[in-house]
């Protein structure tokens, strides 16, 4: 009899733990949606609505088009966004990458840009990723101040080389899209 | 009077268009993201931090053969489990000279998985979703799925190259500074 009760107790405890973890996971995901995703969607929807309705989007898209519709243009785009002076300014919250991405998205939706451009474009709009965050990121990794002094320019210079390389690799991998 | 009415219609139209876009985003993206986020949040809670720390300790070793561990396995596991921005804390297991390169590899991996694993960086979902949403509208779901997989694969290659290049540049700058 005692064996059965302890078994039942163990099952109950285990199930309770799993349900607790799942429930907590659900709570976290709803939190993330409400705090991070929905506000950005509201912001994007507002901007896209105005861009589409006023025709500003066509003008912007026409400006981006010569850069976005060929490999050389995308490489040039990644070089500009990856410039060590610009990249830390364009980084915060990935807002710039998200807006350019959404603008290009409207061009894919209308088939003005072919689908195989999408992969290299994802890298061309994002060579600045995390460039605003280098000192904080290194501090999170418990880096010495000297490492931060060397690390900031090292990462910024590296992006000038690896930004265009990323676009080229993505271009190769976009075969068949 | 007609002009006023037309102006009003045009004005409200700006926001009606926005509301259509908003509804599309909410019904198209949010439900899937919520379920995926819940699944991965639970998985991460079950795996636990201690097991990840062990990989970090191994990745700090000297030598060429540890590069894939340092700039591929560690950043991927760190971003997947700890997510942005806590992933960068894994740098604490590495020698100082490797920390900038590890940060570069890790931070470059916070977007490529978004098409399949949005939990790594839900706040910056639109780096992926902006383009993906357009591709889905123009070319269909299957095309977007193919794009998501390729984005992840190219991301893996790119972070490995970034790790190596940044490690070299860091060594160069460090030597110049000392000399």
mmCIF file of C-alpha atoms in Angstrom:
data_model
loop_
_atom_site.group_PDB
_atom_site.id
_atom_site.type_symbol
_atom_site.label_atom_id
_atom_site.label_comp_id
_atom_site.label_asym_id
_atom_site.label_seq_id
_atom_site.Cartn_x
_atom_site.Cartn_y
_atom_site.Cartn_z
ATOM 1 C CA UNK A 1 0.000 0.000 0.000
ATOM 2 C CA UNK A 2 2.781 2.362 0.904
ATOM 3 C CA UNK A 3 4.546 1.576 -2.411
ATOM 4 C CA UNK A 4 1.474 2.582 -4.350
ATOM 5 C CA UNK A 5 1.048 5.894 -2.535
ATOM 6 C CA UNK A 6 4.686 6.863 -3.019
ATOM 7 C CA UNK A 7 4.455 5.944 -6.716
ATOM 8 C CA UNK A 8 1.308 8.032 -7.089
ATOM 9 C CA UNK A 9 2.988 10.861 -5.268
ATOM 10 C CA UNK A 10 5.997 10.724 -7.580
ATOM 11 C CA UNK A 11 3.797 10.733 -10.689
ATOM 12 C CA UNK A 12 1.802 13.660 -9.348
ATOM 13 C CA UNK A 13 4.915 15.600 -8.517
ATOM 14 C CA UNK A 14 6.482 14.930 -11.944
ATOM 15 C CA UNK A 15 3.337 15.899 -13.805
ATOM 16 C CA UNK A 16 3.018 19.023 -11.688
ATOM 17 C CA UNK A 17 6.581 20.019 -12.517
ATOM 18 C CA UNK A 18 6.125 19.544 -16.273
ATOM 19 C CA UNK A 19 2.821 21.391 -16.299
ATOM 20 C CA UNK A 20 4.437 24.174 -14.291
ATOM 21 C CA UNK A 21 7.277 24.506 -16.803
ATOM 22 C CA UNK A 22 4.891 24.489 -19.772
ATOM 23 C CA UNK A 23 2.606 27.019 -18.143
ATOM 24 C CA UNK A 24 5.546 29.282 -17.348
ATOM 25 C CA UNK A 25 6.757 28.893 -20.961
ATOM 26 C CA UNK A 26 3.315 29.954 -22.203
ATOM 27 C CA UNK A 27 3.319 32.938 -19.888
ATOM 28 C CA UNK A 28 6.767 33.985 -21.150
ATOM 29 C CA UNK A 29 5.777 33.673 -24.798
ATOM 30 C CA UNK A 30 2.621 35.769 -24.317
ATOM 31 C CA UNK A 31 4.773 38.300 -22.464
ATOM 32 C CA UNK A 32 7.230 38.453 -25.368
ATOM 33 C CA UNK A 33 4.421 38.871 -27.883
ATOM 34 C CA UNK A 34 2.756 41.669 -25.928
ATOM 35 C CA UNK A 35 5.969 43.477 -24.964
ATOM 36 C CA UNK A 36 8.105 43.061 -28.090
ATOM 37 C CA UNK A 37 6.260 41.737 -31.111
ATOM 38 C CA UNK A 38 2.863 43.496 -31.045
ATOM 39 C CA UNK A 39 4.279 47.016 -30.513
ATOM 40 C CA UNK A 40 6.602 46.538 -33.455
ATOM 41 C CA UNK A 41 3.750 45.216 -35.591
ATOM 42 C CA UNK A 42 1.667 48.282 -34.708
ATOM 43 C CA UNK A 43 4.563 50.541 -35.670
ATOM 44 C CA UNK A 44 5.282 48.647 -38.902
ATOM 45 C CA UNK A 45 1.582 48.510 -39.870
ATOM 46 C CA UNK A 46 1.236 52.270 -39.377
ATOM 47 C CA UNK A 47 4.343 53.031 -41.465
ATOM 48 C CA UNK A 48 3.506 50.521 -44.205
ATOM 49 C CA UNK A 49 -0.080 51.788 -44.395
ATOM 50 C CA UNK A 50 1.093 55.345 -44.996
ATOM 51 C CA UNK A 51 3.867 54.250 -47.357
ATOM 52 C CA UNK A 52 1.477 52.189 -49.477
ATOM 53 C CA UNK A 53 -1.341 54.723 -49.546
ATOM 54 C CA UNK A 54 0.677 57.876 -50.227
ATOM 55 C CA UNK A 55 2.966 56.375 -52.842
ATOM 56 C CA UNK A 56 6.080 57.222 -50.824
ATOM 57 C CA UNK A 57 6.821 53.503 -50.917
ATOM 58 C CA UNK A 58 7.041 53.546 -54.706
ATOM 59 C CA UNK A 59 9.519 56.406 -54.563
ATOM 60 C CA UNK A 60 11.648 54.699 -51.881
ATOM 61 C CA UNK A 61 11.414 51.379 -53.662
ATOM 62 C CA UNK A 62 12.507 53.003 -56.911
ATOM 63 C CA UNK A 63 15.518 54.438 -55.068
ATOM 64 C CA UNK A 64 16.364 51.027 -53.559
ATOM 65 C CA UNK A 65 15.558 49.083 -56.718
ATOM 66 C CA UNK A 66 18.878 49.635 -58.561
ATOM 67 C CA UNK A 67 20.713 48.450 -55.423
ATOM 68 C CA UNK A 68 18.344 45.632 -54.559
ATOM 69 C CA UNK A 69 17.845 43.925 -57.914
ATOM 70 C CA UNK A 70 21.394 42.753 -58.616
ATOM 71 C CA UNK A 71 24.348 41.207 -56.729
ATOM 72 C CA UNK A 72 26.711 44.163 -57.164
ATOM 73 C CA UNK A 73 24.078 46.559 -55.816
ATOM 74 C CA UNK A 74 23.436 44.363 -52.777
ATOM 75 C CA UNK A 75 27.177 44.161 -52.088
ATOM 76 C CA UNK A 76 27.385 47.952 -52.310
ATOM 77 C CA UNK A 77 24.404 48.176 -49.921
ATOM 78 C CA UNK A 78 26.143 45.899 -47.422
ATOM 79 C CA UNK A 79 29.351 47.971 -47.693
ATOM 80 C CA UNK A 80 27.494 51.225 -47.029
ATOM 81 C CA UNK A 81 25.511 49.862 -44.067
ATOM 82 C CA UNK A 82 28.658 48.157 -42.744
ATOM 83 C CA UNK A 83 30.855 51.282 -42.750
ATOM 84 C CA UNK A 84 32.507 51.472 -39.306
ATOM 85 C CA UNK A 85 31.164 55.022 -38.840
ATOM 86 C CA UNK A 86 27.587 54.147 -39.794
ATOM 87 C CA UNK A 87 27.185 50.612 -38.476
ATOM 88 C CA UNK A 88 27.034 51.499 -34.733
ATOM 89 C CA UNK A 89 24.448 54.196 -35.542
ATOM 90 C CA UNK A 90 22.277 51.908 -37.669
ATOM 91 C CA UNK A 91 22.380 49.025 -35.199
ATOM 92 C CA UNK A 92 20.052 49.893 -32.286
ATOM 93 C CA UNK A 93 17.084 47.552 -32.032
ATOM 94 C CA UNK A 94 17.734 46.475 -35.623
ATOM 95 C CA UNK A 95 15.116 49.124 -36.470
ATOM 96 C CA UNK A 96 16.780 50.165 -39.736
ATOM 97 C CA UNK A 97 17.199 46.563 -40.904
ATOM 98 C CA UNK A 98 13.564 45.856 -40.047
ATOM 99 C CA UNK A 99 12.255 48.893 -41.935
ATOM 100 C CA UNK A 100 14.406 48.318 -45.045
ATOM 101 C CA UNK A 101 13.431 44.641 -44.904
ATOM 102 C CA UNK A 102 9.735 45.462 -44.745
ATOM 103 C CA UNK A 103 10.086 47.960 -47.604
ATOM 104 C CA UNK A 104 11.803 45.352 -49.741
ATOM 105 C CA UNK A 105 9.072 42.928 -48.636
ATOM 106 C CA UNK A 106 6.450 45.037 -50.387
ATOM 107 C CA UNK A 107 8.548 44.704 -53.562
ATOM 108 C CA UNK A 108 8.596 40.908 -53.263
ATOM 109 C CA UNK A 109 4.831 40.930 -52.634
ATOM 110 C CA UNK A 110 4.248 42.762 -55.935
ATOM 111 C CA UNK A 111 6.849 40.558 -57.695
ATOM 112 C CA UNK A 112 8.870 43.667 -58.591
ATOM 113 C CA UNK A 113 11.845 41.803 -57.134
ATOM 114 C CA UNK A 114 12.442 38.124 -57.997
ATOM 115 C CA UNK A 115 12.366 35.576 -55.139
ATOM 116 C CA UNK A 116 16.047 34.620 -55.451
ATOM 117 C CA UNK A 117 16.998 38.171 -54.378
ATOM 118 C CA UNK A 118 15.453 37.570 -50.932
ATOM 119 C CA UNK A 119 18.312 35.520 -49.476
ATOM 120 C CA UNK A 120 21.197 37.857 -50.379
ATOM 121 C CA UNK A 121 18.948 40.797 -49.425
ATOM 122 C CA UNK A 122 18.486 39.370 -45.905
ATOM 123 C CA UNK A 123 22.266 39.635 -45.462
ATOM 124 C CA UNK A 124 22.712 42.905 -47.353
ATOM 125 C CA UNK A 125 20.355 44.773 -44.980
ATOM 126 C CA UNK A 126 22.088 43.425 -41.895
ATOM 127 C CA UNK A 127 25.926 43.734 -41.893
ATOM 128 C CA UNK A 128 25.590 46.127 -38.938
ATOM 129 C CA UNK A 129 23.959 43.550 -36.644
ATOM 130 C CA UNK A 130 25.068 44.140 -33.055
ATOM 131 C CA UNK A 131 27.579 46.891 -33.952
ATOM 132 C CA UNK A 132 25.889 49.231 -31.469
ATOM 133 C CA UNK A 133 26.147 46.653 -28.720
ATOM 134 C CA UNK A 134 29.826 45.545 -28.838
ATOM 135 C CA UNK A 135 30.992 47.048 -25.494
ATOM 136 C CA UNK A 136 27.891 45.762 -23.679
ATOM 137 C CA UNK A 137 28.080 42.345 -25.330
ATOM 138 C CA UNK A 138 31.753 42.019 -24.389
ATOM 139 C CA UNK A 139 31.006 43.178 -20.846
ATOM 140 C CA UNK A 140 28.345 40.449 -20.586
ATOM 141 C CA UNK A 141 31.169 38.033 -21.455
ATOM 142 C CA UNK A 142 33.217 39.536 -18.573
ATOM 143 C CA UNK A 143 35.842 41.031 -20.918
ATOM 144 C CA UNK A 144 38.648 43.280 -19.594
ATOM 145 C CA UNK A 145 38.536 46.994 -20.574
ATOM 146 C CA UNK A 146 41.572 46.413 -22.815
ATOM 147 C CA UNK A 147 39.684 43.696 -24.721
ATOM 148 C CA UNK A 148 36.816 46.118 -25.290
ATOM 149 C CA UNK A 149 39.233 48.750 -26.651
ATOM 150 C CA UNK A 150 40.669 46.288 -29.166
ATOM 151 C CA UNK A 151 37.437 44.374 -29.754
ATOM 152 C CA UNK A 152 35.245 47.290 -30.857
ATOM 153 C CA UNK A 153 37.388 48.295 -33.877
ATOM 154 C CA UNK A 154 38.151 44.620 -34.616
ATOM 155 C CA UNK A 155 34.463 43.734 -35.007
ATOM 156 C CA UNK A 156 33.690 46.953 -36.961
ATOM 157 C CA UNK A 157 36.542 46.378 -39.451
ATOM 158 C CA UNK A 158 35.680 42.704 -39.734
ATOM 159 C CA UNK A 159 32.166 43.604 -40.912
ATOM 160 C CA UNK A 160 33.564 45.529 -43.895
ATOM 161 C CA UNK A 161 35.088 42.242 -45.071
ATOM 162 C CA UNK A 162 32.472 39.722 -43.921
ATOM 163 C CA UNK A 163 29.412 41.847 -44.843
ATOM 164 C CA UNK A 164 29.980 41.577 -48.616
ATOM 165 C CA UNK A 165 31.219 37.965 -48.239
ATOM 166 C CA UNK A 166 27.894 37.085 -46.562
ATOM 167 C CA UNK A 167 25.965 38.583 -49.502
ATOM 168 C CA UNK A 168 28.059 36.581 -51.990
ATOM 169 C CA UNK A 169 27.591 33.291 -50.083
ATOM 170 C CA UNK A 170 23.856 33.967 -49.818
ATOM 171 C CA UNK A 171 23.813 34.655 -53.554
ATOM 172 C CA UNK A 172 25.370 31.265 -54.260
ATOM 173 C CA UNK A 173 22.879 29.551 -51.947
ATOM 174 C CA UNK A 174 19.904 31.278 -53.560
ATOM 175 C CA UNK A 175 20.224 29.063 -56.645
ATOM 176 C CA UNK A 176 16.873 27.378 -57.240
ATOM 177 C CA UNK A 177 14.727 29.787 -55.204
ATOM 178 C CA UNK B 1 -17.929 70.421 -49.125
ATOM 179 C CA UNK B 2 -17.066 67.607 -51.524
ATOM 180 C CA UNK B 3 -13.388 68.459 -51.236
ATOM 181 C CA UNK B 4 -13.592 68.192 -47.454
ATOM 182 C CA UNK B 5 -15.289 64.814 -47.693
ATOM 183 C CA UNK B 6 -12.705 63.552 -50.155
ATOM 184 C CA UNK B 7 -9.870 64.795 -47.928
ATOM 185 C CA UNK B 8 -11.436 63.021 -44.944
ATOM 186 C CA UNK B 9 -11.841 59.785 -46.875
ATOM 187 C CA UNK B 10 -8.231 59.944 -48.039
ATOM 188 C CA UNK B 11 -7.032 60.732 -44.509
ATOM 189 C CA UNK B 12 -8.837 57.825 -42.879
ATOM 190 C CA UNK B 13 -7.732 55.619 -45.777
ATOM 191 C CA UNK B 14 -4.117 56.045 -44.660
ATOM 192 C CA UNK B 15 -4.967 54.290 -41.424
ATOM 193 C CA UNK B 16 -7.402 51.780 -42.888
ATOM 194 C CA UNK B 17 -4.584 50.511 -45.073
ATOM 195 C CA UNK B 18 -2.417 50.278 -41.956
ATOM 196 C CA UNK B 19 -5.125 48.363 -40.110
ATOM 197 C CA UNK B 20 -5.371 45.852 -42.969
ATOM 198 C CA UNK B 21 -1.621 45.336 -42.772
ATOM 199 C CA UNK B 22 -1.865 44.956 -38.983
ATOM 200 C CA UNK B 23 -4.612 42.330 -39.168
ATOM 201 C CA UNK B 24 -2.570 40.424 -41.749
ATOM 202 C CA UNK B 25 0.482 40.428 -39.499
ATOM 203 C CA UNK B 26 -1.419 39.470 -36.351
ATOM 204 C CA UNK B 27 -3.376 36.589 -37.857
ATOM 205 C CA UNK B 28 -0.554 35.470 -40.131
ATOM 206 C CA UNK B 29 2.409 35.510 -37.776
ATOM 207 C CA UNK B 30 1.376 35.744 -34.105
ATOM 208 C CA UNK B 31 -0.437 32.393 -33.570
ATOM 209 C CA UNK B 32 2.482 30.337 -34.916
ATOM 210 C CA UNK B 33 5.032 32.425 -33.045
ATOM 211 C CA UNK B 34 3.170 31.999 -29.735
ATOM 212 C CA UNK B 35 3.049 28.215 -30.031
ATOM 213 C CA UNK B 36 6.695 28.004 -31.149
ATOM 214 C CA UNK B 37 7.867 30.359 -28.415
ATOM 215 C CA UNK B 38 6.047 28.297 -25.797
ATOM 216 C CA UNK B 39 7.583 25.043 -27.034
ATOM 217 C CA UNK B 40 11.124 26.411 -27.048
ATOM 218 C CA UNK B 41 10.811 28.268 -23.764
ATOM 219 C CA UNK B 42 9.750 24.961 -22.183
ATOM 220 C CA UNK B 43 12.574 23.030 -23.880
ATOM 221 C CA UNK B 44 15.154 25.518 -22.648
ATOM 222 C CA UNK B 45 13.804 25.335 -19.094
ATOM 223 C CA UNK B 46 14.134 21.538 -19.233
ATOM 224 C CA UNK B 47 17.716 21.553 -20.624
ATOM 225 C CA UNK B 48 19.038 23.958 -18.010
ATOM 226 C CA UNK B 49 22.014 26.312 -17.869
ATOM 227 C CA UNK B 50 24.598 23.909 -16.364
ATOM 228 C CA UNK B 51 24.807 21.699 -19.434
ATOM 229 C CA UNK B 52 25.504 24.693 -21.664
ATOM 230 C CA UNK B 53 28.339 25.890 -19.430
ATOM 231 C CA UNK B 54 30.263 22.685 -20.153
ATOM 232 C CA UNK B 55 30.420 23.463 -23.890
ATOM 233 C CA UNK B 56 31.742 26.927 -23.056
ATOM 234 C CA UNK B 57 34.594 25.480 -21.012
ATOM 235 C CA UNK B 58 35.649 23.171 -23.859
ATOM 236 C CA UNK B 59 35.489 25.934 -26.484
ATOM 237 C CA UNK B 60 38.052 28.098 -24.667
ATOM 238 C CA UNK B 61 40.961 25.763 -25.402
ATOM 239 C CA UNK B 62 43.900 26.891 -27.558
ATOM 240 C CA UNK B 63 44.355 25.544 -31.032
ATOM 241 C CA UNK B 64 43.040 25.542 -34.521
ATOM 242 C CA UNK B 65 40.855 22.451 -34.107
ATOM 243 C CA UNK B 66 38.699 24.224 -31.490
ATOM 244 C CA UNK B 67 37.648 26.967 -33.928
ATOM 245 C CA UNK B 68 34.441 25.192 -35.065
ATOM 246 C CA UNK B 69 33.513 24.655 -31.412
ATOM 247 C CA UNK B 70 34.270 28.288 -30.561
ATOM 248 C CA UNK B 71 32.664 30.070 -33.522
ATOM 249 C CA UNK B 72 29.997 27.596 -34.569
ATOM 250 C CA UNK B 73 28.791 25.245 -31.816
ATOM 251 C CA UNK B 74 29.117 27.631 -28.860
ATOM 252 C CA UNK B 75 27.443 30.661 -30.499
ATOM 253 C CA UNK B 76 24.642 28.508 -31.929
ATOM 254 C CA UNK B 77 23.909 26.788 -28.613
ATOM 255 C CA UNK B 78 24.253 30.080 -26.703
ATOM 256 C CA UNK B 79 21.854 31.948 -29.001
ATOM 257 C CA UNK B 80 19.425 29.031 -29.163
ATOM 258 C CA UNK B 81 19.222 28.427 -25.426
ATOM 259 C CA UNK B 82 20.073 31.761 -23.796
ATOM 260 C CA UNK B 83 18.731 33.961 -26.658
ATOM 261 C CA UNK B 84 19.550 37.622 -27.333
ATOM 262 C CA UNK B 85 21.128 39.297 -25.312
ATOM 263 C CA UNK B 86 22.048 36.731 -22.616
ATOM 264 C CA UNK B 87 23.863 34.562 -25.205
ATOM 265 C CA UNK B 88 26.901 36.864 -25.009
ATOM 266 C CA UNK B 89 27.519 35.882 -21.383
ATOM 267 C CA UNK B 90 28.956 32.600 -22.702
ATOM 268 C CA UNK B 91 32.036 34.599 -23.732
ATOM 269 C CA UNK B 92 33.175 34.468 -20.108
ATOM 270 C CA UNK B 93 34.603 30.966 -20.615
ATOM 271 C CA UNK B 94 36.954 32.120 -23.388
ATOM 272 C CA UNK B 95 40.427 33.727 -23.170
ATOM 273 C CA UNK B 96 40.343 37.515 -23.680
ATOM 274 C CA UNK B 97 41.801 37.312 -27.205
ATOM 275 C CA UNK B 98 38.842 35.232 -28.437
ATOM 276 C CA UNK B 99 36.046 37.247 -26.828
ATOM 277 C CA UNK B 100 35.496 39.836 -29.609
ATOM 278 C CA UNK B 101 35.371 37.089 -32.264
ATOM 279 C CA UNK B 102 32.922 35.041 -30.195
ATOM 280 C CA UNK B 103 30.687 38.075 -29.707
ATOM 281 C CA UNK B 104 30.776 38.744 -33.450
ATOM 282 C CA UNK B 105 29.801 35.153 -34.267
ATOM 283 C CA UNK B 106 27.056 35.026 -31.630
ATOM 284 C CA UNK B 107 25.468 38.393 -32.423
ATOM 285 C CA UNK B 108 25.454 37.554 -36.134
ATOM 286 C CA UNK B 109 23.349 34.488 -35.374
ATOM 287 C CA UNK B 110 20.433 36.278 -33.675
ATOM 288 C CA UNK B 111 18.563 36.723 -36.998
ATOM 289 C CA UNK B 112 19.265 33.785 -39.374
ATOM 290 C CA UNK B 113 17.241 31.253 -37.296
ATOM 291 C CA UNK B 114 14.183 33.553 -37.023
ATOM 292 C CA UNK B 115 12.316 31.826 -39.854
ATOM 293 C CA UNK B 116 12.255 28.523 -37.961
ATOM 294 C CA UNK B 117 13.102 29.441 -34.339
ATOM 295 C CA UNK B 118 11.579 32.868 -33.616
ATOM 296 C CA UNK B 119 12.203 32.478 -29.869
ATOM 297 C CA UNK B 120 15.883 33.481 -30.239
ATOM 298 C CA UNK B 121 15.028 37.117 -30.860
ATOM 299 C CA UNK B 122 11.278 37.864 -31.017
ATOM 300 C CA UNK B 123 11.841 41.611 -30.568
ATOM 301 C CA UNK B 124 13.673 41.809 -33.906
ATOM 302 C CA UNK B 125 11.469 39.382 -35.811
ATOM 303 C CA UNK B 126 10.996 41.789 -38.701
ATOM 304 C CA UNK B 127 14.579 41.587 -39.917
ATOM 305 C CA UNK B 128 13.298 38.251 -41.242
ATOM 306 C CA UNK B 129 9.515 38.727 -41.300
ATOM 307 C CA UNK B 130 9.577 41.963 -43.322
ATOM 308 C CA UNK B 131 11.069 40.232 -46.334
ATOM 309 C CA UNK B 132 9.437 36.837 -45.614
ATOM 310 C CA UNK B 133 5.922 38.297 -45.486
ATOM 311 C CA UNK B 134 6.470 39.863 -48.910
ATOM 312 C CA UNK B 135 7.884 36.640 -50.367
ATOM 313 C CA UNK B 136 4.866 34.694 -49.046
ATOM 314 C CA UNK B 137 2.447 37.139 -50.662
ATOM 315 C CA UNK B 138 4.293 37.202 -53.965
ATOM 316 C CA UNK B 139 5.634 33.681 -54.294
ATOM 317 C CA UNK B 140 3.798 31.473 -51.769
ATOM 318 C CA UNK B 141 4.410 29.597 -48.497
ATOM 319 C CA UNK B 142 6.717 26.949 -49.956
ATOM 320 C CA UNK B 143 9.127 29.573 -51.237
ATOM 321 C CA UNK B 144 9.249 31.210 -47.803
ATOM 322 C CA UNK B 145 9.958 27.878 -46.107
ATOM 323 C CA UNK B 146 12.837 27.227 -48.517
ATOM 324 C CA UNK B 147 14.099 30.724 -47.791
ATOM 325 C CA UNK B 148 13.940 30.144 -43.999
ATOM 326 C CA UNK B 149 16.047 26.981 -44.217
ATOM 327 C CA UNK B 150 18.625 28.605 -46.489
ATOM 328 C CA UNK B 151 18.811 31.713 -44.269
ATOM 329 C CA UNK B 152 19.718 29.437 -41.349
ATOM 330 C CA UNK B 153 22.353 27.486 -43.325
ATOM 331 C CA UNK B 154 24.038 30.563 -44.791
ATOM 332 C CA UNK B 155 23.928 32.102 -41.308
ATOM 333 C CA UNK B 156 25.970 29.179 -39.957
ATOM 334 C CA UNK B 157 28.613 29.633 -42.660
ATOM 335 C CA UNK B 158 28.736 33.394 -42.171
ATOM 336 C CA UNK B 159 29.172 33.306 -38.374
ATOM 337 C CA UNK B 160 32.032 30.814 -38.701
ATOM 338 C CA UNK B 161 33.807 33.060 -41.236
ATOM 339 C CA UNK B 162 33.124 36.105 -39.029
ATOM 340 C CA UNK B 163 34.626 34.361 -36.010
ATOM 341 C CA UNK B 164 37.838 33.522 -37.877
ATOM 342 C CA UNK B 165 38.203 36.938 -39.564
ATOM 343 C CA UNK B 166 37.507 38.856 -36.345
ATOM 344 C CA UNK B 167 39.923 36.635 -34.382
ATOM 345 C CA UNK B 168 42.668 37.513 -36.895
ATOM 346 C CA UNK B 169 41.893 41.249 -36.858
ATOM 347 C CA UNK B 170 41.813 41.244 -33.047
ATOM 348 C CA UNK B 171 45.255 39.565 -32.942
ATOM 349 C CA UNK B 172 46.592 42.121 -35.432
ATOM 350 C CA UNK B 173 45.252 45.132 -33.492
ATOM 351 C CA UNK B 174 46.492 43.674 -30.221
ATOM 352 C CA UNK B 175 50.035 43.196 -31.577
ATOM 353 C CA UNK B 176 50.110 46.730 -32.968
ATOM 354 C CA UNK B 177 48.948 48.125 -29.658
ATOM 355 C CA UNK B 178 51.658 46.313 -27.701
ATOM 356 C CA UNK B 179 54.382 47.291 -30.166
#
